[in-house]
């Protein structure tokens, strides 16, 4: 018993000396955390008192702060990745103006872009300027020149409609080839059937105008790989950034050619004629 008591006192004395030495020589910024031992009220099977270590009070708080410090960047990184995926999934449908596409996901509308097979397109249900329902079935058995735009376009839209009208005139008068020009609006909120009818009448009565609900227009734009987005919004006044896609569809409603904004009426009519005659041969 005496020996055990001396050993216990020696251990306590050594621990006190070590603690005093560390406190004296350590930097003011360093802290030494020690374990406090408290006696349990339970007695062991051999009558000895059990000692249980208590963790320092600041340890749990430090661990929680450490978890929060790593969790916040992880959540931010995951959210950023999700947004990037949505952005890529949407932007991969965008078609650059006048540049051919290197993938099979869409049409590049370049100067020499020929589409082989039904890569793009699909069923749709829209409303004509005469308030009649129009689907893709109504356009079958016709050669269709399909253009996506909006009536409030300040420059590109009107120029494209003028070019389409002149090209259709050349095809009918010089080659007796009828082409149905179709204008699909990307701004259905402002381009109502009556407004769209009055707008298209200024260019050509032969142009079939199509509008519809916002969801229907967006679905068709996705099927035909058309990029569009509202920009410079000021209340009800805004512009629409779009790729101005123009497609030539054969009588089976298959897209066989894409045309960019760099065409003039002569070039457009010649390229359309090439596609029509090549299918007839």
Tab-separated table of C-alpha atoms in Angstrom:
chain	number	residue	atom	x	y	z
A	1	UNK	CA	0.000	0.000	0.000
A	2	UNK	CA	2.820	2.378	0.884
A	3	UNK	CA	4.648	1.657	-2.379
A	4	UNK	CA	1.518	2.235	-4.455
A	5	UNK	CA	0.861	5.541	-2.681
A	6	UNK	CA	4.459	6.683	-3.370
A	7	UNK	CA	4.135	5.784	-7.036
A	8	UNK	CA	0.890	7.731	-7.321
A	9	UNK	CA	2.469	10.796	-5.691
A	10	UNK	CA	5.478	10.537	-7.987
A	11	UNK	CA	3.273	10.399	-11.061
A	12	UNK	CA	1.283	13.415	-9.920
A	13	UNK	CA	4.453	15.358	-9.158
A	14	UNK	CA	5.944	14.499	-12.575
A	15	UNK	CA	2.769	15.481	-14.369
A	16	UNK	CA	2.649	18.809	-12.501
A	17	UNK	CA	6.267	19.549	-13.376
A	18	UNK	CA	5.689	18.716	-17.067
A	19	UNK	CA	2.629	20.914	-17.196
A	20	UNK	CA	4.464	23.812	-15.532
A	21	UNK	CA	7.351	23.455	-17.986
A	22	UNK	CA	5.058	23.474	-21.016
A	23	UNK	CA	3.075	26.459	-19.767
A	24	UNK	CA	6.252	28.389	-19.174
A	25	UNK	CA	7.995	27.617	-22.457
A	26	UNK	CA	5.014	27.492	-24.846
A	27	UNK	CA	3.975	30.390	-27.072
A	28	UNK	CA	1.088	32.571	-25.997
A	29	UNK	CA	-0.851	31.391	-29.018
A	30	UNK	CA	-0.564	27.725	-28.055
A	31	UNK	CA	-2.936	26.121	-25.663
A	32	UNK	CA	-2.533	22.870	-23.867
A	33	UNK	CA	-5.620	20.846	-23.383
A	34	UNK	CA	-5.500	18.192	-20.732
A	35	UNK	CA	-7.871	15.482	-19.805
A	36	UNK	CA	-9.703	15.841	-16.548
A	37	UNK	CA	-10.560	12.735	-14.798
A	38	UNK	CA	-13.635	12.463	-12.653
A	39	UNK	CA	-14.540	9.690	-10.383
A	40	UNK	CA	-17.553	7.666	-11.257
A	41	UNK	CA	-20.101	6.949	-8.583
A	42	UNK	CA	-20.133	3.342	-9.678
A	43	UNK	CA	-17.869	0.940	-7.910
A	44	UNK	CA	-16.012	-1.789	-9.770
A	45	UNK	CA	-16.469	-5.421	-9.074
A	46	UNK	CA	-13.283	-5.403	-6.961
A	47	UNK	CA	-14.227	-2.334	-4.980
A	48	UNK	CA	-12.032	0.046	-6.972
A	49	UNK	CA	-13.337	3.361	-8.206
A	50	UNK	CA	-13.584	3.668	-12.009
A	51	UNK	CA	-12.035	6.725	-13.611
A	52	UNK	CA	-13.571	8.066	-16.806
A	53	UNK	CA	-11.871	10.657	-19.016
A	54	UNK	CA	-13.798	13.806	-19.904
A	55	UNK	CA	-13.062	15.454	-23.225
A	56	UNK	CA	-12.321	19.171	-23.129
A	57	UNK	CA	-15.369	21.354	-23.508
A	58	UNK	CA	-14.077	23.072	-26.657
A	59	UNK	CA	-13.361	19.821	-28.485
A	60	UNK	CA	-16.953	19.131	-29.622
A	61	UNK	CA	-17.434	22.746	-30.685
A	62	UNK	CA	-14.165	22.675	-32.642
A	63	UNK	CA	-15.231	19.455	-34.366
A	64	UNK	CA	-18.631	20.956	-35.293
A	65	UNK	CA	-16.981	24.082	-36.680
A	66	UNK	CA	-14.591	21.906	-38.675
A	67	UNK	CA	-17.503	19.969	-40.171
A	68	UNK	CA	-19.305	23.202	-41.088
A	69	UNK	CA	-16.152	24.626	-42.633
A	70	UNK	CA	-15.862	21.655	-45.013
A	71	UNK	CA	-19.596	21.163	-45.599
A	72	UNK	CA	-20.243	24.683	-46.927
A	73	UNK	CA	-17.709	24.489	-49.801
A	74	UNK	CA	-18.919	20.984	-50.657
A	75	UNK	CA	-22.513	22.173	-50.951
A	76	UNK	CA	-21.455	25.194	-53.004
A	77	UNK	CA	-19.398	22.990	-55.324
A	78	UNK	CA	-22.274	20.547	-55.805
A	79	UNK	CA	-24.742	23.335	-56.544
A	80	UNK	CA	-22.317	24.923	-59.026
A	81	UNK	CA	-21.901	21.597	-60.799
A	82	UNK	CA	-25.672	21.141	-61.025
A	83	UNK	CA	-26.136	24.624	-62.509
A	84	UNK	CA	-23.292	23.996	-64.961
A	85	UNK	CA	-24.952	20.758	-66.074
A	86	UNK	CA	-28.274	22.537	-66.679
A	87	UNK	CA	-26.486	25.312	-68.498
A	88	UNK	CA	-24.632	22.841	-70.729
A	89	UNK	CA	-27.767	20.786	-71.333
A	90	UNK	CA	-29.555	23.919	-72.501
A	91	UNK	CA	-26.721	25.645	-74.345
A	92	UNK	CA	-25.724	22.573	-76.337
A	93	UNK	CA	-28.912	23.129	-78.329
A	94	UNK	CA	-27.820	26.634	-79.276
A	95	UNK	CA	-26.864	27.112	-82.925
A	96	UNK	CA	-24.137	29.667	-83.713
A	97	UNK	CA	-24.970	32.040	-86.555
A	98	UNK	CA	-23.465	31.080	-89.880
A	99	UNK	CA	-21.286	28.278	-88.513
A	100	UNK	CA	-21.621	24.577	-89.311
A	101	UNK	CA	-22.108	22.203	-86.427
A	102	UNK	CA	-19.510	19.519	-85.777
A	103	UNK	CA	-21.909	17.259	-83.883
A	104	UNK	CA	-25.087	15.431	-84.743
A	105	UNK	CA	-27.109	17.140	-82.038
A	106	UNK	CA	-28.303	19.996	-84.230
A	107	UNK	CA	-27.916	21.992	-87.355
A	108	UNK	CA	-25.245	24.627	-87.636
A	109	UNK	CA	-27.020	26.685	-90.305
A	110	UNK	CA	-23.753	27.292	-92.115
A	111	UNK	CA	-23.401	28.210	-95.754
A	112	UNK	CA	-22.871	24.604	-96.858
A	113	UNK	CA	-24.757	22.661	-94.215
A	114	UNK	CA	-26.717	19.700	-95.526
A	115	UNK	CA	-28.705	17.617	-93.071
A	116	UNK	CA	-28.811	13.886	-93.733
A	117	UNK	CA	-31.806	12.239	-92.168
A	118	UNK	CA	-34.251	13.455	-89.519
A	119	UNK	CA	-31.606	14.729	-87.081
A	120	UNK	CA	-33.807	17.568	-85.870
A	121	UNK	CA	-37.525	18.335	-85.858
A	122	UNK	CA	-40.576	16.678	-84.413
A	123	UNK	CA	-44.322	16.943	-83.910
A	124	UNK	CA	-45.890	20.243	-82.878
A	125	UNK	CA	-49.292	21.814	-82.341
A	126	UNK	CA	-49.485	25.568	-82.892
A	127	UNK	CA	-51.974	28.270	-83.841
A	128	UNK	CA	-52.087	30.067	-87.184
A	129	UNK	CA	-52.832	33.757	-87.679
A	130	UNK	CA	-56.342	32.629	-88.648
A	131	UNK	CA	-56.783	31.075	-85.176
A	132	UNK	CA	-56.657	27.571	-86.627
A	133	UNK	CA	-54.713	24.688	-85.111
A	134	UNK	CA	-51.742	23.678	-87.248
A	135	UNK	CA	-49.652	20.535	-86.758
A	136	UNK	CA	-46.732	19.073	-88.667
A	137	UNK	CA	-49.198	16.877	-90.565
A	138	UNK	CA	-50.732	19.961	-92.194
A	139	UNK	CA	-47.384	20.811	-93.774
A	140	UNK	CA	-46.718	17.406	-95.307
A	141	UNK	CA	-46.518	16.972	-99.087
A	142	UNK	CA	-45.052	20.490	-99.396
A	143	UNK	CA	-41.595	21.965	-99.544
A	144	UNK	CA	-41.365	24.245	-96.523
A	145	UNK	CA	-38.952	27.060	-95.746
A	146	UNK	CA	-39.183	27.291	-91.950
A	147	UNK	CA	-37.905	30.374	-90.125
A	148	UNK	CA	-37.812	31.095	-86.368
A	149	UNK	CA	-37.951	34.735	-85.284
A	150	UNK	CA	-40.176	37.363	-83.684
A	151	UNK	CA	-42.019	40.413	-84.963
A	152	UNK	CA	-40.280	42.895	-82.645
A	153	UNK	CA	-36.846	42.082	-84.047
A	154	UNK	CA	-35.302	45.447	-84.951
A	155	UNK	CA	-32.979	44.368	-87.759
A	156	UNK	CA	-32.240	40.705	-88.529
A	157	UNK	CA	-35.849	39.503	-88.507
A	158	UNK	CA	-37.180	41.960	-91.114
A	159	UNK	CA	-34.159	41.385	-93.351
A	160	UNK	CA	-34.653	37.629	-93.227
A	161	UNK	CA	-38.337	37.922	-94.111
A	162	UNK	CA	-37.541	40.160	-97.068
A	163	UNK	CA	-34.960	37.672	-98.279
A	164	UNK	CA	-37.398	34.754	-97.922
A	165	UNK	CA	-40.073	36.612	-99.859
A	166	UNK	CA	-37.708	37.446	-102.740
A	167	UNK	CA	-36.279	33.917	-102.848
A	168	UNK	CA	-39.775	32.388	-103.002
A	169	UNK	CA	-40.663	34.806	-105.827
A	170	UNK	CA	-37.587	33.745	-107.814
A	171	UNK	CA	-38.350	30.062	-107.366
A	172	UNK	CA	-41.952	30.458	-108.509
A	173	UNK	CA	-41.365	32.859	-111.401
A	174	UNK	CA	-38.130	31.411	-112.779
A	175	UNK	CA	-38.445	27.708	-111.981
A	176	UNK	CA	-42.144	27.144	-111.320
A	177	UNK	CA	-41.243	25.714	-107.947
A	178	UNK	CA	-43.593	26.439	-105.069
A	179	UNK	CA	-42.180	26.720	-101.579
A	180	UNK	CA	-44.315	27.390	-98.504
A	181	UNK	CA	-42.662	29.997	-96.232
A	182	UNK	CA	-43.493	29.484	-92.544
A	183	UNK	CA	-42.700	31.943	-89.769
A	184	UNK	CA	-42.638	30.538	-86.207
A	185	UNK	CA	-42.517	33.165	-83.489
A	186	UNK	CA	-40.284	32.846	-80.451
A	187	UNK	CA	-42.213	35.578	-78.666
A	188	UNK	CA	-45.762	34.218	-78.288
A	189	UNK	CA	-46.687	36.682	-75.541
A	190	UNK	CA	-46.519	39.680	-77.877
A	191	UNK	CA	-46.952	37.862	-81.195
A	192	UNK	CA	-50.650	37.060	-80.934
A	193	UNK	CA	-52.424	35.700	-84.028
A	194	UNK	CA	-53.880	39.098	-84.972
A	195	UNK	CA	-50.630	40.959	-84.397
A	196	UNK	CA	-48.603	38.367	-86.281
A	197	UNK	CA	-51.017	38.482	-89.220
A	198	UNK	CA	-50.682	42.268	-89.532
A	199	UNK	CA	-46.895	42.032	-89.246
A	200	UNK	CA	-46.386	39.310	-91.880
A	201	UNK	CA	-48.776	41.047	-94.273
A	202	UNK	CA	-46.201	43.833	-94.618
A	203	UNK	CA	-43.748	41.349	-96.153
A	204	UNK	CA	-45.651	38.615	-97.981
A	205	UNK	CA	-49.190	37.226	-97.788
A	206	UNK	CA	-47.878	33.753	-98.576
A	207	UNK	CA	-45.988	33.491	-95.282
A	208	UNK	CA	-47.784	31.233	-92.831
A	209	UNK	CA	-47.436	32.621	-89.308
A	210	UNK	CA	-47.522	30.272	-86.337
A	211	UNK	CA	-47.776	31.097	-82.647
A	212	UNK	CA	-49.043	29.336	-79.543
A	213	UNK	CA	-48.509	28.949	-75.839
A	214	UNK	CA	-45.103	29.579	-74.293
A	215	UNK	CA	-44.681	25.876	-73.487
A	216	UNK	CA	-45.599	24.822	-77.032
A	217	UNK	CA	-43.141	27.297	-78.548
A	218	UNK	CA	-40.370	26.211	-76.238
A	219	UNK	CA	-40.961	22.553	-77.050
A	220	UNK	CA	-40.785	23.214	-80.780
A	221	UNK	CA	-37.661	25.336	-80.357
A	222	UNK	CA	-35.998	22.466	-78.509
A	223	UNK	CA	-37.012	19.958	-81.169
A	224	UNK	CA	-35.546	22.168	-83.893
A	225	UNK	CA	-32.473	23.109	-81.842
A	226	UNK	CA	-33.291	26.818	-81.787
A	227	UNK	CA	-31.657	28.985	-79.180
A	228	UNK	CA	-33.564	32.003	-77.829
A	229	UNK	CA	-33.494	34.101	-74.682
A	230	UNK	CA	-35.009	37.361	-73.486
A	231	UNK	CA	-32.449	40.164	-73.124
A	232	UNK	CA	-32.452	43.855	-72.244
A	233	UNK	CA	-35.768	43.587	-70.434
A	234	UNK	CA	-37.421	46.851	-69.425
A	235	UNK	CA	-40.912	45.970	-68.290
A	236	UNK	CA	-42.909	44.811	-71.316
A	237	UNK	CA	-40.180	46.019	-73.650
A	238	UNK	CA	-37.419	43.523	-74.404
A	239	UNK	CA	-35.416	41.903	-77.170
A	240	UNK	CA	-34.987	38.206	-77.924
A	241	UNK	CA	-31.519	36.863	-78.555
A	242	UNK	CA	-31.927	34.025	-81.047
A	243	UNK	CA	-29.955	31.989	-83.557
A	244	UNK	CA	-32.381	32.929	-86.400
A	245	UNK	CA	-32.586	29.370	-87.689
A	246	UNK	CA	-33.949	28.742	-91.162
A	247	UNK	CA	-34.614	25.224	-92.426
A	248	UNK	CA	-35.668	23.639	-95.669
A	249	UNK	CA	-38.063	20.725	-95.089
A	250	UNK	CA	-38.950	18.158	-97.726
A	251	UNK	CA	-42.538	16.880	-98.263
A	252	UNK	CA	-41.945	14.279	-95.538
A	253	UNK	CA	-41.286	17.061	-93.013
A	254	UNK	CA	-37.622	16.123	-92.813
A	255	UNK	CA	-35.029	18.865	-92.460
A	256	UNK	CA	-32.670	18.586	-95.416
A	257	UNK	CA	-30.873	21.927	-95.272
A	258	UNK	CA	-30.015	24.744	-92.869
A	259	UNK	CA	-29.404	28.351	-93.899
A	260	UNK	CA	-27.605	31.109	-92.045
A	261	UNK	CA	-28.080	34.859	-92.033
A	262	UNK	CA	-25.312	35.377	-94.607
A	263	UNK	CA	-27.495	34.361	-97.571
A	264	UNK	CA	-28.989	36.723	-100.122
A	265	UNK	CA	-32.162	36.004	-102.167
A	266	UNK	CA	-30.238	34.715	-105.201
A	267	UNK	CA	-28.070	32.346	-103.204
A	268	UNK	CA	-30.973	31.102	-101.115
A	269	UNK	CA	-33.167	30.378	-104.142
A	270	UNK	CA	-30.333	28.536	-105.900
A	271	UNK	CA	-29.541	26.370	-102.876
A	272	UNK	CA	-33.205	25.519	-102.335
A	273	UNK	CA	-33.551	24.603	-106.008
A	274	UNK	CA	-30.557	22.271	-105.778
A	275	UNK	CA	-32.148	20.359	-102.914
A	276	UNK	CA	-35.534	20.144	-104.615
A	277	UNK	CA	-34.128	18.939	-107.943
A	278	UNK	CA	-31.744	16.457	-106.309
A	279	UNK	CA	-34.681	14.765	-104.592
A	280	UNK	CA	-36.689	14.657	-107.822
A	281	UNK	CA	-33.911	12.905	-109.761
